[in-house]
Short mmCIF file of C-alpha atoms and ligand atoms in Angstrom, two decimals:
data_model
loop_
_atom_site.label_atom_id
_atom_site.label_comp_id
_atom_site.label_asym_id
_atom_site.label_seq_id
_atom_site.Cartn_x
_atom_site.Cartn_y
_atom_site.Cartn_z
CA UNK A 1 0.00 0.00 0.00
CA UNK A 2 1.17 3.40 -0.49
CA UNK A 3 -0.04 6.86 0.48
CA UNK A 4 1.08 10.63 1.09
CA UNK A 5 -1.29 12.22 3.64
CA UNK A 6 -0.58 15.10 6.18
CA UNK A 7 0.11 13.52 8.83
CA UNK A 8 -0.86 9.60 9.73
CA UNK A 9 -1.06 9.96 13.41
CA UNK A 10 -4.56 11.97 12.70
CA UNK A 11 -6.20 8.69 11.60
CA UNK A 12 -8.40 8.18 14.89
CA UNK A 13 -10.15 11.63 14.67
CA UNK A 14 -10.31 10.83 10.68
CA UNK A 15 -12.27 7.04 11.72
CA UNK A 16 -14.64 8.83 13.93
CA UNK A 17 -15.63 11.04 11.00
CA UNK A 18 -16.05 8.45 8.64
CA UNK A 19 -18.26 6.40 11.15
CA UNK A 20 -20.53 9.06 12.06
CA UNK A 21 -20.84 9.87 7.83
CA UNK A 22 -21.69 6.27 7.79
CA UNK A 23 -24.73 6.62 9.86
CA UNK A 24 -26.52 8.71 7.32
CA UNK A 25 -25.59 6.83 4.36
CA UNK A 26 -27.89 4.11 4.51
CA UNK A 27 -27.92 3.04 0.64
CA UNK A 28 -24.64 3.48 0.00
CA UNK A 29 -24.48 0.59 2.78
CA UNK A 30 -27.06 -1.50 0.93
CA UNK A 31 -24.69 -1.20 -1.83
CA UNK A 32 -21.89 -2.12 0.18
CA UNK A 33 -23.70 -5.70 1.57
CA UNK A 34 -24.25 -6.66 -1.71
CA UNK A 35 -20.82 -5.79 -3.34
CA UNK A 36 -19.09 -7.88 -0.76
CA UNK A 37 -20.98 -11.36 -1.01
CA UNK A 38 -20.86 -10.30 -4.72
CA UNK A 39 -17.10 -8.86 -5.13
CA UNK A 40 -17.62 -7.54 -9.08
CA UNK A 41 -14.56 -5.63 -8.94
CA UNK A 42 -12.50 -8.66 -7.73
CA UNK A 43 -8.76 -8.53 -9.78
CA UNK A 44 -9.90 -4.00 -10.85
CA UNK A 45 -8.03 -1.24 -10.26
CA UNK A 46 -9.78 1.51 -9.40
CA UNK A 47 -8.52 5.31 -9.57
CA UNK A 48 -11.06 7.74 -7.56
CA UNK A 49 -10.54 11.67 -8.26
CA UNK A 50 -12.65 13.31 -5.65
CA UNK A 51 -12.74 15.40 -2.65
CA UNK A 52 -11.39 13.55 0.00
CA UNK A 53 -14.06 13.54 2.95
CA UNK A 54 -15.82 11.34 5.13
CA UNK A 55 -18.33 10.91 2.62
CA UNK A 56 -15.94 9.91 -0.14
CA UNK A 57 -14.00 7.73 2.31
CA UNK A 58 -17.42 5.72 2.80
CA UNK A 59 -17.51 5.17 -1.22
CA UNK A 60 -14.34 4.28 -1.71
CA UNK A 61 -14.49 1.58 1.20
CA UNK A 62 -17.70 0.11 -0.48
CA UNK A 63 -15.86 -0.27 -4.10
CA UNK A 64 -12.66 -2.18 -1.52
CA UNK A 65 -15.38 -4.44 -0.21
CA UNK A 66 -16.60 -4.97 -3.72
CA UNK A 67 -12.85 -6.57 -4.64
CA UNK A 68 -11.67 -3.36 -6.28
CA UNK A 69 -8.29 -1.82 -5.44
CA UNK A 70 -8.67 1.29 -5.18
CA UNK A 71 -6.16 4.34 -5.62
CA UNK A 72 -7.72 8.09 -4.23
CA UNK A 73 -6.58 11.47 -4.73
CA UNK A 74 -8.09 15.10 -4.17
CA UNK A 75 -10.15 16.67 -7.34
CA UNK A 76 -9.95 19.77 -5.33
CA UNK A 77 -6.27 21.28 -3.74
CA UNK A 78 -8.51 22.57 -0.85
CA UNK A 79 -10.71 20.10 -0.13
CA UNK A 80 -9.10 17.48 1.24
CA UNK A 81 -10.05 16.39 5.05
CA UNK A 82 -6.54 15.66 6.45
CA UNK A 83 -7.83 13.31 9.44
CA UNK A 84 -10.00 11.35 6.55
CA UNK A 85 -7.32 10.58 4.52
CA UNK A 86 -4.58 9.47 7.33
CA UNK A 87 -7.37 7.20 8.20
CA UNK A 88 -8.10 5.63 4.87
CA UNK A 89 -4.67 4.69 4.63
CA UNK A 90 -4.32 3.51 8.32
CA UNK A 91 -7.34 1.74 8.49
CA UNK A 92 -8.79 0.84 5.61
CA UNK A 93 -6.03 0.35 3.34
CA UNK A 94 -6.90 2.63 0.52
CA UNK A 95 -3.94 4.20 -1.42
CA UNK A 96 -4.87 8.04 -0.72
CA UNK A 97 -2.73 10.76 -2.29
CA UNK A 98 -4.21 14.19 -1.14
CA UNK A 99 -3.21 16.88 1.16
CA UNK A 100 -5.80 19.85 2.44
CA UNK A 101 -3.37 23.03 0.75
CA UNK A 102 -1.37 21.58 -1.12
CA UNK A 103 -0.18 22.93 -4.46
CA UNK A 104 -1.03 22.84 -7.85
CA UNK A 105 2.04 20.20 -8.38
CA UNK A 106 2.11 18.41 -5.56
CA UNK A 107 -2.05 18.39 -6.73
CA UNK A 108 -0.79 17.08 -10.25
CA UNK A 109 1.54 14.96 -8.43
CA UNK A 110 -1.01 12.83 -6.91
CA UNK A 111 -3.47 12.59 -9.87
CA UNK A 112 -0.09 11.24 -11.53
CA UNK A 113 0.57 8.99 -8.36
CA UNK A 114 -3.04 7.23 -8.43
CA UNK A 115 -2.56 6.90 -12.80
CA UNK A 116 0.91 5.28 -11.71
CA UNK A 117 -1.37 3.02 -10.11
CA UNK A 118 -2.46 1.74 -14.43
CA UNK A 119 -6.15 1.47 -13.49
CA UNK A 120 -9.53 0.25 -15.94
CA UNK A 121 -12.02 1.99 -14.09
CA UNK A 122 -11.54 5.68 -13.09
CA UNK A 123 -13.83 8.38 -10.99
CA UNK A 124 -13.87 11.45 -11.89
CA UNK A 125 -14.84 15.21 -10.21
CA UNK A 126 -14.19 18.04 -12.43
CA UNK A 127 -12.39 15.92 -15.67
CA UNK A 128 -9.05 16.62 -14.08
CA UNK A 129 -8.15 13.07 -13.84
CA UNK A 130 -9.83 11.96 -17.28
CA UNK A 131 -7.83 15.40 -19.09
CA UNK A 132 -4.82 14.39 -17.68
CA UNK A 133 -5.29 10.61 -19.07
CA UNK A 134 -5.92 12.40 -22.56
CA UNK A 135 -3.50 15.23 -22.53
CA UNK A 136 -0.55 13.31 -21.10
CA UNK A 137 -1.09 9.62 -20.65
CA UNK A 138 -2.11 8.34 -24.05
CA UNK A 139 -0.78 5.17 -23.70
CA UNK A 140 -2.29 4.42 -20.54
CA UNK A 141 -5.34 4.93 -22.46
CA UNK A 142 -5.89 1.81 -24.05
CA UNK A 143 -6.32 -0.09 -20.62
CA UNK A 144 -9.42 2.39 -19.41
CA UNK A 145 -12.52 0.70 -19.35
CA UNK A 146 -14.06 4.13 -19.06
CA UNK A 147 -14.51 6.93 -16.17
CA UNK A 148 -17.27 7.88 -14.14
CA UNK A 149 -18.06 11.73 -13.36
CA UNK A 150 -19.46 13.72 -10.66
CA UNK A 151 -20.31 17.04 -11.32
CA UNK A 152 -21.93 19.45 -14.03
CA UNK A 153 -18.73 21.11 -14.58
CA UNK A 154 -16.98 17.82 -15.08
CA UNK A 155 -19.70 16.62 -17.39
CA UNK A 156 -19.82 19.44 -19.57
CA UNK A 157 -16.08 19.44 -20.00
CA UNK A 158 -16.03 15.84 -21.30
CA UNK A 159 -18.95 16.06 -23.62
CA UNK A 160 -16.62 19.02 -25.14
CA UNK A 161 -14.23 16.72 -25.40
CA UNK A 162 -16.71 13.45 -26.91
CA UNK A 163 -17.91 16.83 -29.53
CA UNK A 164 -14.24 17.15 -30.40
CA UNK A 165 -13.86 13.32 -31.73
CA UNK A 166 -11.46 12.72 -28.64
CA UNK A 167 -12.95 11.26 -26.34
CA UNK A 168 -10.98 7.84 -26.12
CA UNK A 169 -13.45 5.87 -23.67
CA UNK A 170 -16.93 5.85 -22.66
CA UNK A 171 -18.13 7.77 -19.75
CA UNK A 172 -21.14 7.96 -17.60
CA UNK A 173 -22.69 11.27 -16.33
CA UNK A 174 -23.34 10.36 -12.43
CA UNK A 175 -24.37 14.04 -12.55
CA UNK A 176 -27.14 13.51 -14.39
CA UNK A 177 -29.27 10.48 -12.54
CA UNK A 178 -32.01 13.00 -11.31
CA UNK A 179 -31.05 11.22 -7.49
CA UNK A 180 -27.55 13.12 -7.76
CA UNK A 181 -28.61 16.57 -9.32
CA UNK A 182 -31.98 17.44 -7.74
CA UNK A 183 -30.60 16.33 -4.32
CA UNK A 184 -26.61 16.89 -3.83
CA UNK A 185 -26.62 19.85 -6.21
CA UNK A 186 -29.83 21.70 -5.07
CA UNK A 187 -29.74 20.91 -1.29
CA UNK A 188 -26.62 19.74 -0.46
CA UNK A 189 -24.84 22.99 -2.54
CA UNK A 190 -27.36 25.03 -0.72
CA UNK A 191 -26.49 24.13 2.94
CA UNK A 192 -22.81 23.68 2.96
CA UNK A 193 -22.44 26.49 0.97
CA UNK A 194 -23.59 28.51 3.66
CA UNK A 195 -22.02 26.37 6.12
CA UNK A 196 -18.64 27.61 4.57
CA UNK A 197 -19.41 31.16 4.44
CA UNK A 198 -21.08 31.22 7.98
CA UNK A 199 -18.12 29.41 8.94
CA UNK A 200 -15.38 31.90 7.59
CA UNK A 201 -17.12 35.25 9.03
CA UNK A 202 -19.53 34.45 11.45
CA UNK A 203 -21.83 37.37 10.03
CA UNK A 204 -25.50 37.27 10.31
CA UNK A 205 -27.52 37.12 7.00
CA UNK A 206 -30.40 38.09 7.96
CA UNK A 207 -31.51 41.38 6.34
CA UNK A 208 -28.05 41.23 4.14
CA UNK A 209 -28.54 41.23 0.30
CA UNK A 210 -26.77 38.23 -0.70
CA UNK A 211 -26.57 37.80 -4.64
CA UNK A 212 -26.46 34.28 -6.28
CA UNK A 213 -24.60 34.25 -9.70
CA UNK A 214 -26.28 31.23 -11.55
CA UNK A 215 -29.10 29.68 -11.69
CA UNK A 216 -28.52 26.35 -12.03
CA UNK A 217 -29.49 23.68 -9.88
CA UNK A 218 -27.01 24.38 -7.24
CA UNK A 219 -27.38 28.59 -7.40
CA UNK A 220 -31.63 27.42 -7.04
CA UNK A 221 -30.70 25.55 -3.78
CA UNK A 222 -28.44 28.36 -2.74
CA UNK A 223 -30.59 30.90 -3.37
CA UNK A 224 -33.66 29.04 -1.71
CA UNK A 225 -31.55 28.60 1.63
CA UNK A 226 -29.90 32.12 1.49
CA UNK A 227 -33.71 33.34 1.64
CA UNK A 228 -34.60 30.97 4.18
CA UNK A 229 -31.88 32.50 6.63
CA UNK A 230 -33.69 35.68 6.13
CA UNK A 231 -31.05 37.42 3.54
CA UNK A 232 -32.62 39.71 0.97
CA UNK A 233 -31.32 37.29 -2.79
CA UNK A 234 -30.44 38.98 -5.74
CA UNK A 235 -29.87 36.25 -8.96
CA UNK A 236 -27.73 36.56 -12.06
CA UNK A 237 -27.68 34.96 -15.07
CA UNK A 238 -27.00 34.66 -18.63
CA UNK A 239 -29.99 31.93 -19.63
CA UNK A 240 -33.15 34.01 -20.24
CA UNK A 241 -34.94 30.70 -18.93
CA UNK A 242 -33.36 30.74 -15.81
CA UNK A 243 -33.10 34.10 -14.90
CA UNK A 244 -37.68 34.02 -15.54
CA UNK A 245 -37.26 30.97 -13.33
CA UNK A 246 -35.66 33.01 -10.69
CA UNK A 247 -37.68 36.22 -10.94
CA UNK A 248 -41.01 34.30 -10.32
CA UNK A 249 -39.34 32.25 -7.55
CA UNK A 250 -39.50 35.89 -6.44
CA UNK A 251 -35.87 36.72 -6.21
CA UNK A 252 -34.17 39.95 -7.55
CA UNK A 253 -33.10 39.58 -10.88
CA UNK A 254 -29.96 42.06 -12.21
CA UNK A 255 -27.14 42.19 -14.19
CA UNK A 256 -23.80 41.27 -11.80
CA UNK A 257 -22.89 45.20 -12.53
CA UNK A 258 -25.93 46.43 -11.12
CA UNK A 259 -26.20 43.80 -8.11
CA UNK A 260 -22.21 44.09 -7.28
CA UNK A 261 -22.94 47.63 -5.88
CA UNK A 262 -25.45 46.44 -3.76
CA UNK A 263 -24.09 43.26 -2.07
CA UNK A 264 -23.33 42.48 1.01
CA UNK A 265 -21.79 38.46 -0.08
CA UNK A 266 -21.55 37.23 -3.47
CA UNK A 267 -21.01 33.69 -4.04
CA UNK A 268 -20.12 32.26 -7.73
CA UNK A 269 -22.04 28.83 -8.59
CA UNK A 270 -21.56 29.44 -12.64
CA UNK A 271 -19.31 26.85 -13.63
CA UNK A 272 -17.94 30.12 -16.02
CA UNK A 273 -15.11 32.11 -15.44
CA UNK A 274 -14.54 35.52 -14.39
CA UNK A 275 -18.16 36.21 -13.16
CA UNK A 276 -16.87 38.48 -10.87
CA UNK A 277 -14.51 40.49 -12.83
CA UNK A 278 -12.15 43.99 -12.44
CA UNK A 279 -15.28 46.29 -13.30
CA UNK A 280 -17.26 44.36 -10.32
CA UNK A 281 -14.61 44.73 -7.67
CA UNK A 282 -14.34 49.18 -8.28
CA UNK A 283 -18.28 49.14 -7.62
CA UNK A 284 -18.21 46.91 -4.62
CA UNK A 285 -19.44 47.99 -1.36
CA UNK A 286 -16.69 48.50 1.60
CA UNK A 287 -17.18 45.30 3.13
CA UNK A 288 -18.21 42.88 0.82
CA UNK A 289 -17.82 38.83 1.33
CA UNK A 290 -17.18 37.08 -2.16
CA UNK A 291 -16.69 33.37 -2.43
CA UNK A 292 -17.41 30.95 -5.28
CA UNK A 293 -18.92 27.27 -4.83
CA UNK A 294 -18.52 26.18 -8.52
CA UNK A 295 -16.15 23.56 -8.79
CA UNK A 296 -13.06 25.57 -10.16
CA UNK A 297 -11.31 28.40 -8.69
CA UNK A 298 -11.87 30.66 -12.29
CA UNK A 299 -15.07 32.33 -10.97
CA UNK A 300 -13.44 35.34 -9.20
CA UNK A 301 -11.14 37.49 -10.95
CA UNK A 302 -8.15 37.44 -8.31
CA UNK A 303 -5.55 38.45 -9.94
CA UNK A 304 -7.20 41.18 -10.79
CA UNK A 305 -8.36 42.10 -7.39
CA UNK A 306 -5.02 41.62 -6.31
CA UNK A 307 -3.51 44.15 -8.91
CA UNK A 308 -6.47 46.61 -7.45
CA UNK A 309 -5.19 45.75 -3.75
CA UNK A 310 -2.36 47.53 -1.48
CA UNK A 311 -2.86 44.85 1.07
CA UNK A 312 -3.85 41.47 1.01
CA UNK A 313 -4.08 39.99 4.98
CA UNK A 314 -5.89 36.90 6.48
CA UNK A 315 -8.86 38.37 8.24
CA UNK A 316 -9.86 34.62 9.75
CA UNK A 317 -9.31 31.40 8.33
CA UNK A 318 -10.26 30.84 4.84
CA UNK A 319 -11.03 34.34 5.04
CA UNK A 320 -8.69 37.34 2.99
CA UNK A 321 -9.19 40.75 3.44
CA UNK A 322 -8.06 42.78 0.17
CA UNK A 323 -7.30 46.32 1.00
CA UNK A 324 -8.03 48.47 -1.99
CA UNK A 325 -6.27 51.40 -2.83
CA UNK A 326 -9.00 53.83 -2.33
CA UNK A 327 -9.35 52.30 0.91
CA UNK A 328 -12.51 50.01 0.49
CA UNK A 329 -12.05 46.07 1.88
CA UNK A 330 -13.36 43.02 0.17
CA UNK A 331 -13.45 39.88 1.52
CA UNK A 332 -12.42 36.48 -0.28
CA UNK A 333 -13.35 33.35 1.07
CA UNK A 334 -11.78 29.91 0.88
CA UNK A 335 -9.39 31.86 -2.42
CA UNK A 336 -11.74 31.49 -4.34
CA UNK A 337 -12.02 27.44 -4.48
CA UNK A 338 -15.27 25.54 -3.70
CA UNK A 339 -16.18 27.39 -0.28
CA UNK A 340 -18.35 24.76 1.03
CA UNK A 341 -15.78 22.15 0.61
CA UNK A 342 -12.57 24.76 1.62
CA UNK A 343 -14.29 26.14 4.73
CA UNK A 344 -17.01 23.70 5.44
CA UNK A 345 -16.95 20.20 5.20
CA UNK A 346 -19.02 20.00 1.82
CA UNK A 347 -22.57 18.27 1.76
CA UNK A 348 -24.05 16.65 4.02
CA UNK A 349 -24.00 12.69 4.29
CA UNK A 350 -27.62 12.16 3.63
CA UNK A 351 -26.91 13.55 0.04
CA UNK A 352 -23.95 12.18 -0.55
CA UNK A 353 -25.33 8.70 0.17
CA UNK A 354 -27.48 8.86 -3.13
CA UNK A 355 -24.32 10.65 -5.24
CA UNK A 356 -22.41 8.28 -3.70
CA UNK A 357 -24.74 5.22 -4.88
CA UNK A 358 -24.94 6.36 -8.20
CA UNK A 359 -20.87 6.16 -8.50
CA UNK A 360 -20.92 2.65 -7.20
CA UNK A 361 -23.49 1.72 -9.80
CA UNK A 362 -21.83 3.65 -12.23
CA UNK A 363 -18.58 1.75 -11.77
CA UNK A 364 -20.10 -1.49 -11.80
CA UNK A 365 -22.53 -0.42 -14.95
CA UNK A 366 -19.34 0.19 -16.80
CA UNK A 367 -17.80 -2.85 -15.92
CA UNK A 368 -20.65 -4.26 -17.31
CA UNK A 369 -21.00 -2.34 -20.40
CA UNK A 370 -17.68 -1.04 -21.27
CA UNK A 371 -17.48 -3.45 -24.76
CA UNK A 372 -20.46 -2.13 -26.17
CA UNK A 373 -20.81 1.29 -24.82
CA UNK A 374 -19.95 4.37 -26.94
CA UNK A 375 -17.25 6.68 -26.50
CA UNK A 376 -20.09 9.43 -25.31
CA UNK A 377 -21.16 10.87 -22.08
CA UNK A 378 -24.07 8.32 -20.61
CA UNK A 379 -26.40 8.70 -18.46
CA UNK A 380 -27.23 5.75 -15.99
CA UNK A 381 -30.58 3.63 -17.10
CA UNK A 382 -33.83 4.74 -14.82
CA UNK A 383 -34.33 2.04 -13.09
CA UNK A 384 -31.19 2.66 -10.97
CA UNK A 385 -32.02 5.87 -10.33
CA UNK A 386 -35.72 4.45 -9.10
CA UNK A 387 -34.14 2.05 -7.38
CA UNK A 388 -31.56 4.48 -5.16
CA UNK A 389 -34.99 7.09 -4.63
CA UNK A 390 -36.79 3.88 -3.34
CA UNK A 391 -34.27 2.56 -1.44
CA UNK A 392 -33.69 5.88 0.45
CA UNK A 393 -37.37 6.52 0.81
CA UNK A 394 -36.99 3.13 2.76
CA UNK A 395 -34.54 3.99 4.80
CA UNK A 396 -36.54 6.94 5.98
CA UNK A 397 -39.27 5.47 6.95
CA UNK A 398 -41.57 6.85 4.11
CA UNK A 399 -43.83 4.80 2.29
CA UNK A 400 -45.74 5.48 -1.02
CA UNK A 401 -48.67 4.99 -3.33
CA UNK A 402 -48.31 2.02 -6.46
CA UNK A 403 -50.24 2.35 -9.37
CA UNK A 404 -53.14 0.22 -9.63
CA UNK A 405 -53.33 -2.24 -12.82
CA UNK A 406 -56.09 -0.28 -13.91
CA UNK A 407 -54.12 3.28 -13.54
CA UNK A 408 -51.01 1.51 -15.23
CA UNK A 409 -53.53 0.63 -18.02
CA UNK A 410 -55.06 4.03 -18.35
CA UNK A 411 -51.96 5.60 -18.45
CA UNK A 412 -50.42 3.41 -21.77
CA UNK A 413 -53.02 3.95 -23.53
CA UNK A 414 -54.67 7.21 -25.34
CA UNK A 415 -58.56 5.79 -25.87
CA UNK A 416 -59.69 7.24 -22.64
CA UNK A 417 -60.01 10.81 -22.51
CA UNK A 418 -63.36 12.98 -21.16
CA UNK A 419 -65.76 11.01 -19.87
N1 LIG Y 501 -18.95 17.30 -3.07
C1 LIG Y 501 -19.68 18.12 -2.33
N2 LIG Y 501 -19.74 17.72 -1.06
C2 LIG Y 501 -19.01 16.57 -0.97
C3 LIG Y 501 -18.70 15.69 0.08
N3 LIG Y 501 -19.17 15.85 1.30
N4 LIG Y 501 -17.91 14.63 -0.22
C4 LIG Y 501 -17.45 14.46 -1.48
N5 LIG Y 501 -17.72 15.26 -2.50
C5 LIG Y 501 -18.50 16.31 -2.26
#
């Protein structure tokens, strides 16, 4: 086995963490039961590039107990849990790479580390690991069965890449199982993301106008919460469809110009870059708190606020004041990476543990599949996705309606119509 964590000695808090994740991730352990009498991974390498938390740790010890080998590192330099990791490698012998800070090399390093590894099946957040296997591991590409991704941002990155004719093995969209995207993206972005910035200021939203740029599913699950804790929410866009979505959800709707001069926090959840841009930052109130919770660091301008700025000084952790030089402050949270993963502790478990299923199915589905399946993004069939929204409703105690035969009747056919 081989690792390179912070520091291995923080492995017991790291257990405890991954235990108490555990309790809330009741399908994921369904998943787990039946991968180990089952092992279909038995003789696979596996390479995971995620963010490296108690959640993740509980996935990647489900794909071990289904026979894979599995090699981890960080899709995010920031998001690493330091504790989780030592404790993957001390206790549950998973080959973890990732280190909460570390930089962009050392962040290279390890994708390189866990590709050393020459796995067939690889997980993906963000396409790092799967652009890396394109732009500078061609060879290595011949052994992929195919790759598994996360996120939106990730998704829409690789079916760039299938629309460019180089995509070199198939892939399958975890994103887009609705159990992933209407539940990690829209409630899980919405609660940790203010978990990280209530975490790095300890300010009170309440009466604050808070502006949400994007309205996607995780800027509608931000926005939602951000109202619910009594802030006044301002959305931006660029979709005309989204931004009348927002405006009769009854939230402000204004050009990022307009609603930079009157925020009090702006958080990024665009998947674009530069959102918040040089001409934002000389209109920005004294005070402002910016962060960004789409997956890369490219949503905030910083180097241009830092050629604006006569100071730059840590106001409180994950928190940088930047002194401008007519005097006004602006706060930057987490620099600019994922907040909710950089200052929080990202989603919640109960989330997660639907995500979280998807991947495993996902892995196995293209173990399954990988012969026949086309070098395209795909989505997972609908049954799974029924299957991981009824086994959850299970595990919560909530039971629901079946069709009747004569409903399931009425509803294939088109001869019935008024009566
Ligand atoms: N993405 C967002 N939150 C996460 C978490 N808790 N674990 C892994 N990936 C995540």
């Amino acid at each position: 086995m081989t690792y390179d964590v912070k520091n291995i000695e923080l492995a017991p808090e790291g257990k405890k963490k991954i235990e108490w994740a555990a309790k809330d991730m009741p399908v994921l352990a369904t998943v787990a039961k039946d991968f180990e009498t089952r092992r279909p991974f038995t003789g696979v390498t596996l390479a995971a590039c995620l963010h490296v938390t108690a959640e993740t740790a509980n996935l990647v010890i489900t794909l071990k107990k289904g026979g894979a080998e599995v090699f981890l590192c960080a899709s995010n330099p920031l998001s690493t849990q330091d504790d989780v990791a030592a404790s993957l490698a001390k206790d549950f012998g998973i080959n973890v790479f990732a280190i909460k800070g570390e930089d962009n090399a050392t962040y290279f390093k390890h994708i390189n580390a866990v590709l050393d590894a020459k796995p067939q099946i690889v997980m993906d957040d963000g396409a790092d690991l799967v652009s890396e296997l394109h732009k500078n591991r061609p060879d290595q590409i011949k052994d992929i069965f195919g790759s598994t991704e996360e996120t939106t941002t990730g998704v829409i990155r690789l079916e760039a890449l299938a629309k460019s004719g180089n995509l070199k093995f198939p892939v399958v969209g975890v994103n887009e199982s609705k159990t992933k995207h209407m539940f990690d993206n829209r409630y899980g972005t919405g609660q940790s993301t203010l978990d990280g910035i209530i975490r790095a200021t300890n300010r009170l939203l309440a009466g604050q106008t808070f502006v949400v740029a994007g309205f996607g599913w995780c800027g509608k699950g931000l926005a939602m919460r951000a109202r619910g804790m009594g802030a006044h929410v301002v959305v931006t866009e660029i979709d005309p469809v989204k931004a009348l979505e927002a405006n009769m959800e009854g939230f402000e709707v204004l050009p990022m110009l307009e609603a930079a001069k009157k925020a009090d926090f702006i958080c990024t959840v665009t998947g674009n870059k530069n959102v918040i841009d040089e001409k934002h930052f000389e209109v920005m109130k004294d005070g402002a708190v910016i962060s960004n919770s789409g997956h890369f660091d490219a949503e905030i301008n910083l180097p241009a606020l830092k050629k604006l700025s006569k100071n730059i000084s840590m106001a409180r952790p994950y928190n940088e004041e930047y002194e401008l030089a007519d005097g006004r402050k602006i706060y930057v949270l987490a620099e600019g990476r994922l907040v909710n993963l950089g200052s929080a502790e990202g989603h919640p478990s109960s989330v997660m543990d639907m995500s979280f299923a998807n991947q495993s199915f996902a892995a196995e589905y293209i173990l399954e599949n990988y012969k026949t399946l086309e070098k395209k993004v795909h989505t997972l069939p609908t049954d799974i996705d029924d299957k991981i929204a009824s086994l959850k409703l299970e595990a919560l105690g909530i039971a629901i309606d079946v069709l009747t035969p004569e409903q399931k009747k009425y509803l294939e056919s088109w001869e019935e119509g008024t009566n």
